[in-house]
Amino acid sequence: MKDKWAKRVFQAAAGTTFLILLGLTFFLFREGMPALYRSPYEELVFAVHPANPVQQLSTNAVRSLVRGEKSWRELGGPDTPAVAVHLGNIERYLSGPFLPGQLQRKLDSLAHLSGIFLALPASLMPGFAKRIRVPWRGGAEIFGSSRWSPTYEPVPAVGFWPLLVGSLWVGAIGLFVVVPLGIAMAIYVVEFLPARLYYPVKVMWEVLAGLPSVVVGFWGLVIVVPWVQRLFHLSAGETALTAGLLLGWMTLPLMASLVEEALQAIPQLLYESSYGLGATQWQTILRLKIPYILPSIATATLLSAGRILGETMVVLMVSGNAPILPLSPLDPVRTLPATLAAELGEAPVGSYHYHVLFLMGVFLFLLTLALNLTAYFIRPRDEKA
Amino acid sequence: MRKPKRLGEELATWGVTFISWSAIGILGGVLVFLLYKGVGVLSWSFLTEPMRDGMRGGGIAPAIVGSLWVTMVAILIGGVIGTAAGAYLSEFAQQPRLKRFIEFLVTTLAGIPSIVYGLFGLALFVTALGLGASILAGGMTLALLSLPLLIRNAQEAFSAVPSSLKQASIGLGASETQTFFRITFPIALPRILTGLVLATGRVLGETAPVLFTVAAYYLPTYPHSVLEPTMLLPYHLYALITSGVNIRETYPMAFGTALVLLILTLCFTLLSAYLRYKLKKRYRV
């Protein structure tokens, strides 16, 4: 009887892994999905002058109208300059002490402006205005737009592209560093490292793997960033390249130890026969050992990619944090995890910004999950034990 | 057997040697640089006094205490669940398919970015369970994060106990759980503790998962219960560098904080490496 209960407890502990994965998926989706069907301006009403024939505007049209990039004429309206009034600039139309009644009267007095565009809560909307629709298509905004500006008034821009491309740049540079260097380190340790140095070197790898990322980020900020800036004559050294280099270096222990494990597992008979046939050490490495462990190298690469894409603090500190579409590795970038870290603290729980950040979390989760699952299933059979 | 070396091969050997040692050399450079810049800041009062004047003066004691609290909660929760789960995988799992499935889950959990755990902790512990930003919420988030490492380590520790010992115990009439608690567990304990030490070092340095679950930006007091938020070393370092009022003034503080954090994590990492070395020598496995 006691035996049975003890076993149940152990089984339950193992079962928590399932619960964690289930709970993680559930909560991420629960908080993230509203970003797809809710709108960021649910409490706002959009309106124009009654003489304005426009019935509906796209979110892009509203943004360019507010920024003054487009006139009403281009949007099918009257030939007058646009005057946008929204919560972000309403102070400009107020003078003196703020009282609700005064605000209403002030807004009513704007009725003579035929180019007016209003984006206000329904309670503030003056009576003269004609309401128009600004439909929000969450999916298209999130996956189709190349701007990320989630607190922009009155219509935020929440395109994931700049951040995803930022992540891909950093990931590509990181892999470019970690794959060849990691393989080289593994070869060195297996083939050339004197046995008495083996343990110290492995400890060093472990120290590097255990280095707090915020410390690496700090060092990068103080040393690597100015160095990149001087080397490439940039105005700022916080670039995708800086982040990629640091992340690649940080991930070396993971890559190198996975490749090393694979090299150690090569049957002795194989490489002894290669030597027996007169091949040199390097011929054996390049023509026998590396081809033999290619599947393991692929696995290690995918796992390293997952690690690099998910790393947060280093990128947050050294990549410049600019959520714009990066065109070269010397541009400042903002990655998906860095955006989460930088903005989630400021987004009120339950706001659209909060939900869209959780959707980004879902996206990041699925991205790394896909990498890890692929790594798991292409892993050489005998290692799967 | 050795052939006359060719030039290309000589170069390749030099290449991999150079790469390996420069990766380690950069690590050494980081350690020496932070030591050089930070050691002047370290003093008894830096370690034992709370912050003053925004973040420009005083010490970092609340952040050290907070970090130790959160890490302790994380390792306690993670250690218990991880060890039990490892015991199940190694000793008690009877259906191989279920065992393989759980191992697959552990691998999957290990690959999830730490910031995603932070989001999960925010949604579950902080918001849904109503714990607020607190040591408990942050500690549990970090426990989840370190669980894959702890489970794998415990599983390996239990599997490494010679089966002859377990069989002898069963043969003497002990039940499976008796064998586990009196034979397997005590023998595996040193290895499990080694894994806990390693995990402690990792958890101490984690920043992303604690951003929204526990870390306070400026709270120069000591926590009274696990339901309070607290300052943490990694987040304090981040705050010092990125959002200080005057970056130049907070830089010495940042170097000091970085050095303390580095020394703490280094101690745990090196201690676990040393313990593993000792165990290897003793058991020859």
PDB file of N, CA and C in Angstrom, chain A residues 3 6-7 10-11 13-14 16-17 20-21 23-24 27-28 185 188 199 204 206-207 210-211 215 218-219 221 249 278 280 282-283 310 312-313 316-317 340-341 344 358 365 368-369 372-373 376, chain B residues 3 6 9 12-13 17 20-21 23 26-27 30 34 81 84 88 92 104-105 108 111-113 115-116 119-120 122 124 144 147 151 175-177 180 202 207 211-212 238 241 255 262 266 273 276-277:
ATOM      1  N   ASP A   3       3.946   1.418  -0.787  1.00  0.00           N
ATOM      2  CA  ASP A   3       4.688   1.368  -2.042  1.00  0.00           C
ATOM      3  C   ASP A   3       3.942   2.058  -3.163  1.00  0.00           C
ATOM      4  N   ALA A   6       3.860   5.870  -2.784  1.00  0.00           N
ATOM      5  CA  ALA A   6       5.144   6.475  -3.110  1.00  0.00           C
ATOM      6  C   ALA A   6       5.326   6.546  -4.619  1.00  0.00           C
ATOM      7  N   LYS A   7       4.961   5.443  -5.267  1.00  0.00           N
ATOM      8  CA  LYS A   7       5.117   5.421  -6.733  1.00  0.00           C
ATOM      9  C   LYS A   7       4.233   6.459  -7.391  1.00  0.00           C
ATOM     10  N   PHE A  10       5.873   9.836  -7.226  1.00  0.00           N
ATOM     11  CA  PHE A  10       6.936   9.985  -8.218  1.00  0.00           C
ATOM     12  C   PHE A  10       6.347  10.188  -9.612  1.00  0.00           C
ATOM     13  N   GLN A  11       5.300   9.411  -9.890  1.00  0.00           N
ATOM     14  CA  GLN A  11       4.683   9.527 -11.210  1.00  0.00           C
ATOM     15  C   GLN A  11       4.091  10.928 -11.392  1.00  0.00           C
ATOM     16  N   ALA A  13       5.110  13.646 -10.002  1.00  0.00           N
ATOM     17  CA  ALA A  13       6.197  14.604 -10.219  1.00  0.00           C
ATOM     18  C   ALA A  13       6.620  14.600 -11.679  1.00  0.00           C
ATOM     19  N   ALA A  14       6.721  13.404 -12.256  1.00  0.00           N
ATOM     20  CA  ALA A  14       7.089  13.324 -13.669  1.00  0.00           C
ATOM     21  C   ALA A  14       5.990  13.918 -14.527  1.00  0.00           C
ATOM     22  N   THR A  16       4.244  16.462 -13.903  1.00  0.00           N
ATOM     23  CA  THR A  16       4.235  17.924 -13.934  1.00  0.00           C
ATOM     24  C   THR A  16       4.821  18.458 -15.238  1.00  0.00           C
ATOM     25  N   THR A  17       5.753  17.707 -15.838  1.00  0.00           N
ATOM     26  CA  THR A  17       6.321  18.191 -17.107  1.00  0.00           C
ATOM     27  C   THR A  17       5.212  18.384 -18.133  1.00  0.00           C
ATOM     28  N   ILE A  20       3.113  21.375 -17.134  1.00  0.00           N
ATOM     29  CA  ILE A  20       3.796  22.646 -17.418  1.00  0.00           C
ATOM     30  C   ILE A  20       3.653  23.007 -18.886  1.00  0.00           C
ATOM     31  N   LEU A  21       3.916  22.018 -19.744  1.00  0.00           N
ATOM     32  CA  LEU A  21       3.837  22.301 -21.182  1.00  0.00           C
ATOM     33  C   LEU A  21       2.404  22.677 -21.570  1.00  0.00           C
ATOM     34  N   GLY A  23       0.037  23.899 -19.514  1.00  0.00           N
ATOM     35  CA  GLY A  23      -0.309  25.185 -18.914  1.00  0.00           C
ATOM     36  C   GLY A  23       0.351  26.328 -19.664  1.00  0.00           C
ATOM     37  N   LEU A  24       1.604  26.129 -20.032  1.00  0.00           N
ATOM     38  CA  LEU A  24       2.335  27.158 -20.760  1.00  0.00           C
ATOM     39  C   LEU A  24       1.634  27.472 -22.076  1.00  0.00           C
ATOM     40  N   PHE A  27      -1.862  29.192 -21.295  1.00  0.00           N
ATOM     41  CA  PHE A  27      -1.829  30.587 -20.844  1.00  0.00           C
ATOM     42  C   PHE A  27      -1.292  31.516 -21.916  1.00  0.00           C
ATOM     43  N   LEU A  28      -0.283  31.067 -22.662  1.00  0.00           N
ATOM     44  CA  LEU A  28       0.246  31.934 -23.718  1.00  0.00           C
ATOM     45  C   LEU A  28      -0.841  32.211 -24.750  1.00  0.00           C
ATOM     46  N   MET A 185      36.274  23.763 -32.197  1.00  0.00           N
ATOM     47  CA  MET A 185      36.604  23.531 -30.795  1.00  0.00           C
ATOM     48  C   MET A 185      36.428  22.063 -30.429  1.00  0.00           C
ATOM     49  N   TYR A 188      39.286  20.085 -31.847  1.00  0.00           N
ATOM     50  CA  TYR A 188      40.505  20.300 -31.069  1.00  0.00           C
ATOM     51  C   TYR A 188      40.495  19.474 -29.790  1.00  0.00           C
ATOM     52  N   TYR A 199      39.973  18.159 -18.657  1.00  0.00           N
ATOM     53  CA  TYR A 199      39.019  18.571 -17.651  1.00  0.00           C
ATOM     54  C   TYR A 199      38.993  20.087 -17.444  1.00  0.00           C
ATOM     55  N   MET A 204      36.083  25.282 -18.256  1.00  0.00           N
ATOM     56  CA  MET A 204      35.996  26.615 -18.851  1.00  0.00           C
ATOM     57  C   MET A 204      34.742  26.730 -19.723  1.00  0.00           C
ATOM     58  N   GLU A 206      32.054  25.179 -19.277  1.00  0.00           N
ATOM     59  CA  GLU A 206      30.907  25.246 -18.383  1.00  0.00           C
ATOM     60  C   GLU A 206      30.763  26.644 -17.790  1.00  0.00           C
ATOM     61  N   VAL A 207      31.902  27.236 -17.453  1.00  0.00           N
ATOM     62  CA  VAL A 207      31.865  28.600 -16.917  1.00  0.00           C
ATOM     63  C   VAL A 207      31.273  29.541 -17.960  1.00  0.00           C
ATOM     64  N   GLY A 210      27.660  29.114 -18.209  1.00  0.00           N
ATOM     65  CA  GLY A 210      26.930  29.577 -17.040  1.00  0.00           C
ATOM     66  C   GLY A 210      27.068  31.062 -16.777  1.00  0.00           C
ATOM     67  N   LEU A 211      27.780  31.763 -17.649  1.00  0.00           N
ATOM     68  CA  LEU A 211      27.954  33.207 -17.486  1.00  0.00           C
ATOM     69  C   LEU A 211      26.589  33.886 -17.562  1.00  0.00           C
ATOM     70  N   VAL A 215      25.580  39.846 -17.592  1.00  0.00           N
ATOM     71  CA  VAL A 215      26.998  40.206 -17.459  1.00  0.00           C
ATOM     72  C   VAL A 215      27.648  40.257 -18.840  1.00  0.00           C
ATOM     73  N   PHE A 218      26.584  43.406 -20.472  1.00  0.00           N
ATOM     74  CA  PHE A 218      27.289  44.550 -19.890  1.00  0.00           C
ATOM     75  C   PHE A 218      28.679  44.677 -20.496  1.00  0.00           C
ATOM     76  N   TRP A 219      29.393  43.563 -20.515  1.00  0.00           N
ATOM     77  CA  TRP A 219      30.735  43.567 -21.104  1.00  0.00           C
ATOM     78  C   TRP A 219      30.662  43.972 -22.571  1.00  0.00           C
ATOM     79  N   LEU A 221      28.481  45.819 -23.990  1.00  0.00           N
ATOM     80  CA  LEU A 221      28.159  47.232 -24.080  1.00  0.00           C
ATOM     81  C   LEU A 221      29.396  48.098 -23.845  1.00  0.00           C
ATOM     82  N   TRP A 249      29.322  33.604 -29.509  1.00  0.00           N
ATOM     83  CA  TRP A 249      30.363  33.243 -28.540  1.00  0.00           C
ATOM     84  C   TRP A 249      29.756  32.551 -27.323  1.00  0.00           C
ATOM     85  N   GLY A 278      46.230   4.316 -44.292  1.00  0.00           N
ATOM     86  CA  GLY A 278      47.258   5.297 -44.592  1.00  0.00           C
ATOM     87  C   GLY A 278      46.771   6.722 -44.599  1.00  0.00           C
ATOM     88  N   THR A 280      45.887  10.362 -43.164  1.00  0.00           N
ATOM     89  CA  THR A 280      46.438  11.166 -42.080  1.00  0.00           C
ATOM     90  C   THR A 280      45.313  11.520 -41.112  1.00  0.00           C
ATOM     91  N   TRP A 282      44.123  14.474 -40.304  1.00  0.00           N
ATOM     92  CA  TRP A 282      43.164  15.432 -40.854  1.00  0.00           C
ATOM     93  C   TRP A 282      42.316  14.833 -41.951  1.00  0.00           C
ATOM     94  N   GLN A 283      42.925  13.942 -42.763  1.00  0.00           N
ATOM     95  CA  GLN A 283      42.107  13.259 -43.774  1.00  0.00           C
ATOM     96  C   GLN A 283      40.999  12.466 -43.108  1.00  0.00           C
ATOM     97  N   GLY A 310      16.194  32.651 -28.695  1.00  0.00           N
ATOM     98  CA  GLY A 310      15.469  32.892 -27.459  1.00  0.00           C
ATOM     99  C   GLY A 310      16.203  33.777 -26.478  1.00  0.00           C
ATOM    100  N   THR A 312      17.653  36.782 -24.546  1.00  0.00           N
ATOM    101  CA  THR A 312      16.957  38.053 -24.390  1.00  0.00           C
ATOM    102  C   THR A 312      17.872  39.200 -23.994  1.00  0.00           C
ATOM    103  N   MET A 313      18.569  39.018 -22.863  1.00  0.00           N
ATOM    104  CA  MET A 313      19.189  40.183 -22.228  1.00  0.00           C
ATOM    105  C   MET A 313      20.332  40.768 -23.051  1.00  0.00           C
ATOM    106  N   LEU A 316      18.970  42.730 -25.853  1.00  0.00           N
ATOM    107  CA  LEU A 316      18.324  43.929 -25.338  1.00  0.00           C
ATOM    108  C   LEU A 316      19.366  45.017 -25.071  1.00  0.00           C
ATOM    109  N   MET A 317      20.563  44.587 -24.635  1.00  0.00           N
ATOM    110  CA  MET A 317      21.547  45.574 -24.222  1.00  0.00           C
ATOM    111  C   MET A 317      22.465  46.045 -25.341  1.00  0.00           C
ATOM    112  N   LEU A 340       9.798  41.705 -26.003  1.00  0.00           N
ATOM    113  CA  LEU A 340       9.007  41.245 -24.862  1.00  0.00           C
ATOM    114  C   LEU A 340       9.573  41.810 -23.565  1.00  0.00           C
ATOM    115  N   ALA A 341      10.878  41.677 -23.417  1.00  0.00           N
ATOM    116  CA  ALA A 341      11.504  42.108 -22.168  1.00  0.00           C
ATOM    117  C   ALA A 341      11.376  43.613 -21.984  1.00  0.00           C
ATOM    118  N   LEU A 344       6.873  44.506 -22.054  1.00  0.00           N
ATOM    119  CA  LEU A 344       5.790  43.880 -21.298  1.00  0.00           C
ATOM    120  C   LEU A 344       5.606  44.535 -19.939  1.00  0.00           C
ATOM    121  N   PHE A 358       1.899  39.013 -25.819  1.00  0.00           N
ATOM    122  CA  PHE A 358       1.744  37.581 -25.548  1.00  0.00           C
ATOM    123  C   PHE A 358       1.648  36.794 -26.841  1.00  0.00           C
ATOM    124  N   PHE A 365       7.581  31.047 -28.982  1.00  0.00           N
ATOM    125  CA  PHE A 365       7.458  29.696 -28.439  1.00  0.00           C
ATOM    126  C   PHE A 365       7.353  28.684 -29.581  1.00  0.00           C
ATOM    127  N   THR A 368      10.760  28.409 -31.609  1.00  0.00           N
ATOM    128  CA  THR A 368      11.804  27.613 -30.969  1.00  0.00           C
ATOM    129  C   THR A 368      11.364  26.164 -30.831  1.00  0.00           C
ATOM    130  N   LEU A 369      10.056  25.954 -30.610  1.00  0.00           N
ATOM    131  CA  LEU A 369       9.541  24.595 -30.512  1.00  0.00           C
ATOM    132  C   LEU A 369       9.785  23.854 -31.827  1.00  0.00           C
ATOM    133  N   ASN A 372      13.393  22.916 -32.064  1.00  0.00           N
ATOM    134  CA  ASN A 372      13.770  21.845 -31.155  1.00  0.00           C
ATOM    135  C   ASN A 372      13.159  20.508 -31.554  1.00  0.00           C
ATOM    136  N   LEU A 373      11.924  20.541 -32.044  1.00  0.00           N
ATOM    137  CA  LEU A 373      11.299  19.294 -32.475  1.00  0.00           C
ATOM    138  C   LEU A 373      12.036  18.724 -33.680  1.00  0.00           C
ATOM    139  N   TYR A 376      15.039  17.187 -32.513  1.00  0.00           N
ATOM    140  CA  TYR A 376      14.767  15.935 -31.807  1.00  0.00           C
ATOM    141  C   TYR A 376      14.541  14.796 -32.798  1.00  0.00           C
TER     142      TYR A 376
ATOM    143  N   LYS B   3      52.920  10.025 -40.231  1.00  0.00           N
ATOM    144  CA  LYS B   3      53.437  10.411 -41.539  1.00  0.00           C
ATOM    145  C   LYS B   3      54.074  11.786 -41.417  1.00  0.00           C
ATOM    146  N   ARG B   6      51.793  17.479 -43.485  1.00  0.00           N
ATOM    147  CA  ARG B   6      51.677  18.388 -44.612  1.00  0.00           C
ATOM    148  C   ARG B   6      51.395  19.792 -44.081  1.00  0.00           C
ATOM    149  N   GLU B   9      47.750  20.606 -43.218  1.00  0.00           N
ATOM    150  CA  GLU B   9      47.292  19.961 -41.989  1.00  0.00           C
ATOM    151  C   GLU B   9      47.864  20.656 -40.773  1.00  0.00           C
ATOM    152  N   ALA B  12      45.765  23.639 -40.278  1.00  0.00           N
ATOM    153  CA  ALA B  12      44.450  23.304 -39.739  1.00  0.00           C
ATOM    154  C   ALA B  12      44.551  23.038 -38.239  1.00  0.00           C
ATOM    155  N   THR B  13      45.612  22.317 -37.851  1.00  0.00           N
ATOM    156  CA  THR B  13      45.793  22.034 -36.431  1.00  0.00           C
ATOM    157  C   THR B  13      45.977  23.325 -35.647  1.00  0.00           C
ATOM    158  N   THR B  17      43.396  24.923 -32.801  1.00  0.00           N
ATOM    159  CA  THR B  17      43.992  25.239 -31.497  1.00  0.00           C
ATOM    160  C   THR B  17      43.758  26.703 -31.147  1.00  0.00           C
ATOM    161  N   SER B  20      40.054  27.418 -30.320  1.00  0.00           N
ATOM    162  CA  SER B  20      39.648  26.924 -29.002  1.00  0.00           C
ATOM    163  C   SER B  20      40.172  27.808 -27.894  1.00  0.00           C
ATOM    164  N   TRP B  21      41.453  28.153 -28.001  1.00  0.00           N
ATOM    165  CA  TRP B  21      42.027  28.928 -26.901  1.00  0.00           C
ATOM    166  C   TRP B  21      41.580  30.367 -26.934  1.00  0.00           C
ATOM    167  N   ALA B  23      38.533  31.382 -27.775  1.00  0.00           N
ATOM    168  CA  ALA B  23      37.200  31.427 -27.153  1.00  0.00           C
ATOM    169  C   ALA B  23      37.340  31.450 -25.638  1.00  0.00           C
ATOM    170  N   ILE B  26      38.886  34.874 -24.532  1.00  0.00           N
ATOM    171  CA  ILE B  26      37.920  35.974 -24.405  1.00  0.00           C
ATOM    172  C   ILE B  26      37.203  35.868 -23.064  1.00  0.00           C
ATOM    173  N   LEU B  27      36.851  34.629 -22.705  1.00  0.00           N
ATOM    174  CA  LEU B  27      36.220  34.420 -21.399  1.00  0.00           C
ATOM    175  C   LEU B  27      37.128  34.937 -20.286  1.00  0.00           C
ATOM    176  N   VAL B  30      37.044  38.659 -20.213  1.00  0.00           N
ATOM    177  CA  VAL B  30      35.852  39.193 -19.555  1.00  0.00           C
ATOM    178  C   VAL B  30      36.032  39.145 -18.043  1.00  0.00           C
ATOM    179  N   LEU B  34      36.304  42.528 -15.705  1.00  0.00           N
ATOM    180  CA  LEU B  34      35.310  42.855 -14.680  1.00  0.00           C
ATOM    181  C   LEU B  34      35.945  42.882 -13.296  1.00  0.00           C
ATOM    182  N   ILE B  81      10.632  18.524  -7.007  1.00  0.00           N
ATOM    183  CA  ILE B  81       9.907  17.969  -8.146  1.00  0.00           C
ATOM    184  C   ILE B  81      10.873  17.281  -9.108  1.00  0.00           C
ATOM    185  N   ALA B  84      12.122  13.925  -7.727  1.00  0.00           N
ATOM    186  CA  ALA B  84      11.068  12.914  -7.771  1.00  0.00           C
ATOM    187  C   ALA B  84      10.806  12.458  -9.201  1.00  0.00           C
ATOM    188  N   TYR B  88      11.332   8.765 -10.863  1.00  0.00           N
ATOM    189  CA  TYR B  88      10.321   8.026 -11.621  1.00  0.00           C
ATOM    190  C   TYR B  88      10.909   7.523 -12.935  1.00  0.00           C
ATOM    191  N   PHE B  92      11.094   3.934 -11.529  1.00  0.00           N
ATOM    192  CA  PHE B  92       9.730   3.429 -11.377  1.00  0.00           C
ATOM    193  C   PHE B  92       8.918   3.359 -12.664  1.00  0.00           C
ATOM    194  N   PHE B 104      10.772  13.040 -23.715  1.00  0.00           N
ATOM    195  CA  PHE B 104      10.572  13.953 -24.834  1.00  0.00           C
ATOM    196  C   PHE B 104      10.068  15.310 -24.327  1.00  0.00           C
ATOM    197  N   LEU B 105       9.148  15.260 -23.366  1.00  0.00           N
ATOM    198  CA  LEU B 105       8.639  16.508 -22.788  1.00  0.00           C
ATOM    199  C   LEU B 105       9.756  17.297 -22.111  1.00  0.00           C
ATOM    200  N   THR B 108      11.724  18.996 -24.665  1.00  0.00           N
ATOM    201  CA  THR B 108      10.979  20.126 -25.213  1.00  0.00           C
ATOM    202  C   THR B 108      11.021  21.315 -24.259  1.00  0.00           C
ATOM    203  N   GLY B 111      14.111  23.410 -24.258  1.00  0.00           N
ATOM    204  CA  GLY B 111      14.384  24.282 -25.400  1.00  0.00           C
ATOM    205  C   GLY B 111      13.566  25.558 -25.410  1.00  0.00           C
ATOM    206  N   ILE B 112      12.671  25.725 -24.446  1.00  0.00           N
ATOM    207  CA  ILE B 112      11.820  26.916 -24.438  1.00  0.00           C
ATOM    208  C   ILE B 112      12.616  28.103 -23.891  1.00  0.00           C
ATOM    209  N   PRO B 113      12.616  29.233 -24.617  1.00  0.00           N
ATOM    210  CA  PRO B 113      13.398  30.393 -24.173  1.00  0.00           C
ATOM    211  C   PRO B 113      12.953  30.872 -22.803  1.00  0.00           C
ATOM    212  N   ILE B 115      12.564  33.782 -21.613  1.00  0.00           N
ATOM    213  CA  ILE B 115      11.599  34.886 -21.578  1.00  0.00           C
ATOM    214  C   ILE B 115      10.176  34.353 -21.690  1.00  0.00           C
ATOM    215  N   VAL B 116      10.015  33.214 -22.405  1.00  0.00           N
ATOM    216  CA  VAL B 116       8.683  32.619 -22.530  1.00  0.00           C
ATOM    217  C   VAL B 116       8.218  32.086 -21.172  1.00  0.00           C
ATOM    218  N   LEU B 119       6.857  34.994 -19.384  1.00  0.00           N
ATOM    219  CA  LEU B 119       5.487  35.304 -19.779  1.00  0.00           C
ATOM    220  C   LEU B 119       4.501  34.369 -19.088  1.00  0.00           C
ATOM    221  N   PHE B 120       4.872  33.098 -19.065  1.00  0.00           N
ATOM    222  CA  PHE B 120       4.022  32.094 -18.421  1.00  0.00           C
ATOM    223  C   PHE B 120       3.876  32.413 -16.937  1.00  0.00           C
ATOM    224  N   LEU B 122       4.164  35.287 -15.518  1.00  0.00           N
ATOM    225  CA  LEU B 122       3.339  36.485 -15.389  1.00  0.00           C
ATOM    226  C   LEU B 122       1.857  36.138 -15.505  1.00  0.00           C
ATOM    227  N   LEU B 124       0.355  33.090 -15.234  1.00  0.00           N
ATOM    228  CA  LEU B 124      -0.159  32.110 -14.267  1.00  0.00           C
ATOM    229  C   LEU B 124       0.022  32.578 -12.824  1.00  0.00           C
ATOM    230  N   LEU B 144      10.390  26.230 -12.680  1.00  0.00           N
ATOM    231  CA  LEU B 144       9.955  25.610 -13.933  1.00  0.00           C
ATOM    232  C   LEU B 144      11.091  25.632 -14.944  1.00  0.00           C
ATOM    233  N   LEU B 147      13.713  23.063 -14.147  1.00  0.00           N
ATOM    234  CA  LEU B 147      13.238  21.691 -13.992  1.00  0.00           C
ATOM    235  C   LEU B 147      13.863  20.700 -14.985  1.00  0.00           C
ATOM    236  N   ILE B 151      15.699  17.456 -13.610  1.00  0.00           N
ATOM    237  CA  ILE B 151      15.160  16.112 -13.869  1.00  0.00           C
ATOM    238  C   ILE B 151      16.219  15.231 -14.508  1.00  0.00           C
ATOM    239  N   SER B 175      11.172  -3.946  -0.159  1.00  0.00           N
ATOM    240  CA  SER B 175      10.262  -3.573  -1.238  1.00  0.00           C
ATOM    241  C   SER B 175      10.977  -2.577  -2.150  1.00  0.00           C
ATOM    242  N   GLU B 176      10.314  -2.255  -3.240  1.00  0.00           N
ATOM    243  CA  GLU B 176      10.931  -1.329  -4.193  1.00  0.00           C
ATOM    244  C   GLU B 176      11.167   0.044  -3.579  1.00  0.00           C
ATOM    245  N   THR B 177      10.168   0.555  -2.842  1.00  0.00           N
ATOM    246  CA  THR B 177      10.343   1.879  -2.245  1.00  0.00           C
ATOM    247  C   THR B 177      11.366   1.834  -1.116  1.00  0.00           C
ATOM    248  N   PHE B 180      14.565   1.981  -2.713  1.00  0.00           N
ATOM    249  CA  PHE B 180      14.827   3.328  -3.224  1.00  0.00           C
ATOM    250  C   PHE B 180      15.292   4.259  -2.108  1.00  0.00           C
ATOM    251  N   ARG B 202      23.056  28.698 -12.349  1.00  0.00           N
ATOM    252  CA  ARG B 202      22.317  29.158 -13.532  1.00  0.00           C
ATOM    253  C   ARG B 202      21.170  30.075 -13.143  1.00  0.00           C
ATOM    254  N   THR B 207      17.851  36.558 -15.866  1.00  0.00           N
ATOM    255  CA  THR B 207      17.231  37.862 -15.785  1.00  0.00           C
ATOM    256  C   THR B 207      15.855  37.888 -16.415  1.00  0.00           C
ATOM    257  N   LEU B 211      11.897  39.423 -14.836  1.00  0.00           N
ATOM    258  CA  LEU B 211      11.586  40.816 -15.131  1.00  0.00           C
ATOM    259  C   LEU B 211      10.174  41.181 -14.688  1.00  0.00           C
ATOM    260  N   PHE B 212       9.213  40.312 -15.004  1.00  0.00           N
ATOM    261  CA  PHE B 212       7.814  40.656 -14.723  1.00  0.00           C
ATOM    262  C   PHE B 212       7.256  39.879 -13.548  1.00  0.00           C
ATOM    263  N   TYR B 238      21.174  45.360 -14.790  1.00  0.00           N
ATOM    264  CA  TYR B 238      20.538  45.836 -16.016  1.00  0.00           C
ATOM    265  C   TYR B 238      20.001  47.256 -15.830  1.00  0.00           C
ATOM    266  N   ILE B 241      22.729  49.929 -15.780  1.00  0.00           N
ATOM    267  CA  ILE B 241      23.364  50.261 -17.051  1.00  0.00           C
ATOM    268  C   ILE B 241      22.421  51.013 -17.962  1.00  0.00           C
ATOM    269  N   PHE B 255      29.794  48.056 -12.305  1.00  0.00           N
ATOM    270  CA  PHE B 255      30.940  47.139 -12.313  1.00  0.00           C
ATOM    271  C   PHE B 255      30.992  46.319 -11.030  1.00  0.00           C
ATOM    272  N   LEU B 262      28.983  37.851 -10.882  1.00  0.00           N
ATOM    273  CA  LEU B 262      29.903  36.936 -11.547  1.00  0.00           C
ATOM    274  C   LEU B 262      30.545  35.988 -10.535  1.00  0.00           C
ATOM    275  N   LEU B 266      30.016  32.064 -10.507  1.00  0.00           N
ATOM    276  CA  LEU B 266      31.265  31.327 -10.728  1.00  0.00           C
ATOM    277  C   LEU B 266      31.508  30.326  -9.601  1.00  0.00           C
ATOM    278  N   ALA B 273      31.541  21.706 -10.659  1.00  0.00           N
ATOM    279  CA  ALA B 273      32.557  21.027 -11.466  1.00  0.00           C
ATOM    280  C   ALA B 273      33.505  20.236 -10.565  1.00  0.00           C
ATOM    281  N   ARG B 276      31.784  17.151  -9.179  1.00  0.00           N
ATOM    282  CA  ARG B 276      31.659  16.104 -10.196  1.00  0.00           C
ATOM    283  C   ARG B 276      33.001  15.385 -10.400  1.00  0.00           C
ATOM    284  N   TYR B 277      34.079  16.181 -10.376  1.00  0.00           N
ATOM    285  CA  TYR B 277      35.415  15.615 -10.532  1.00  0.00           C
ATOM    286  C   TYR B 277      35.703  14.624  -9.407  1.00  0.00           C
TER     287      TYR B 277
END
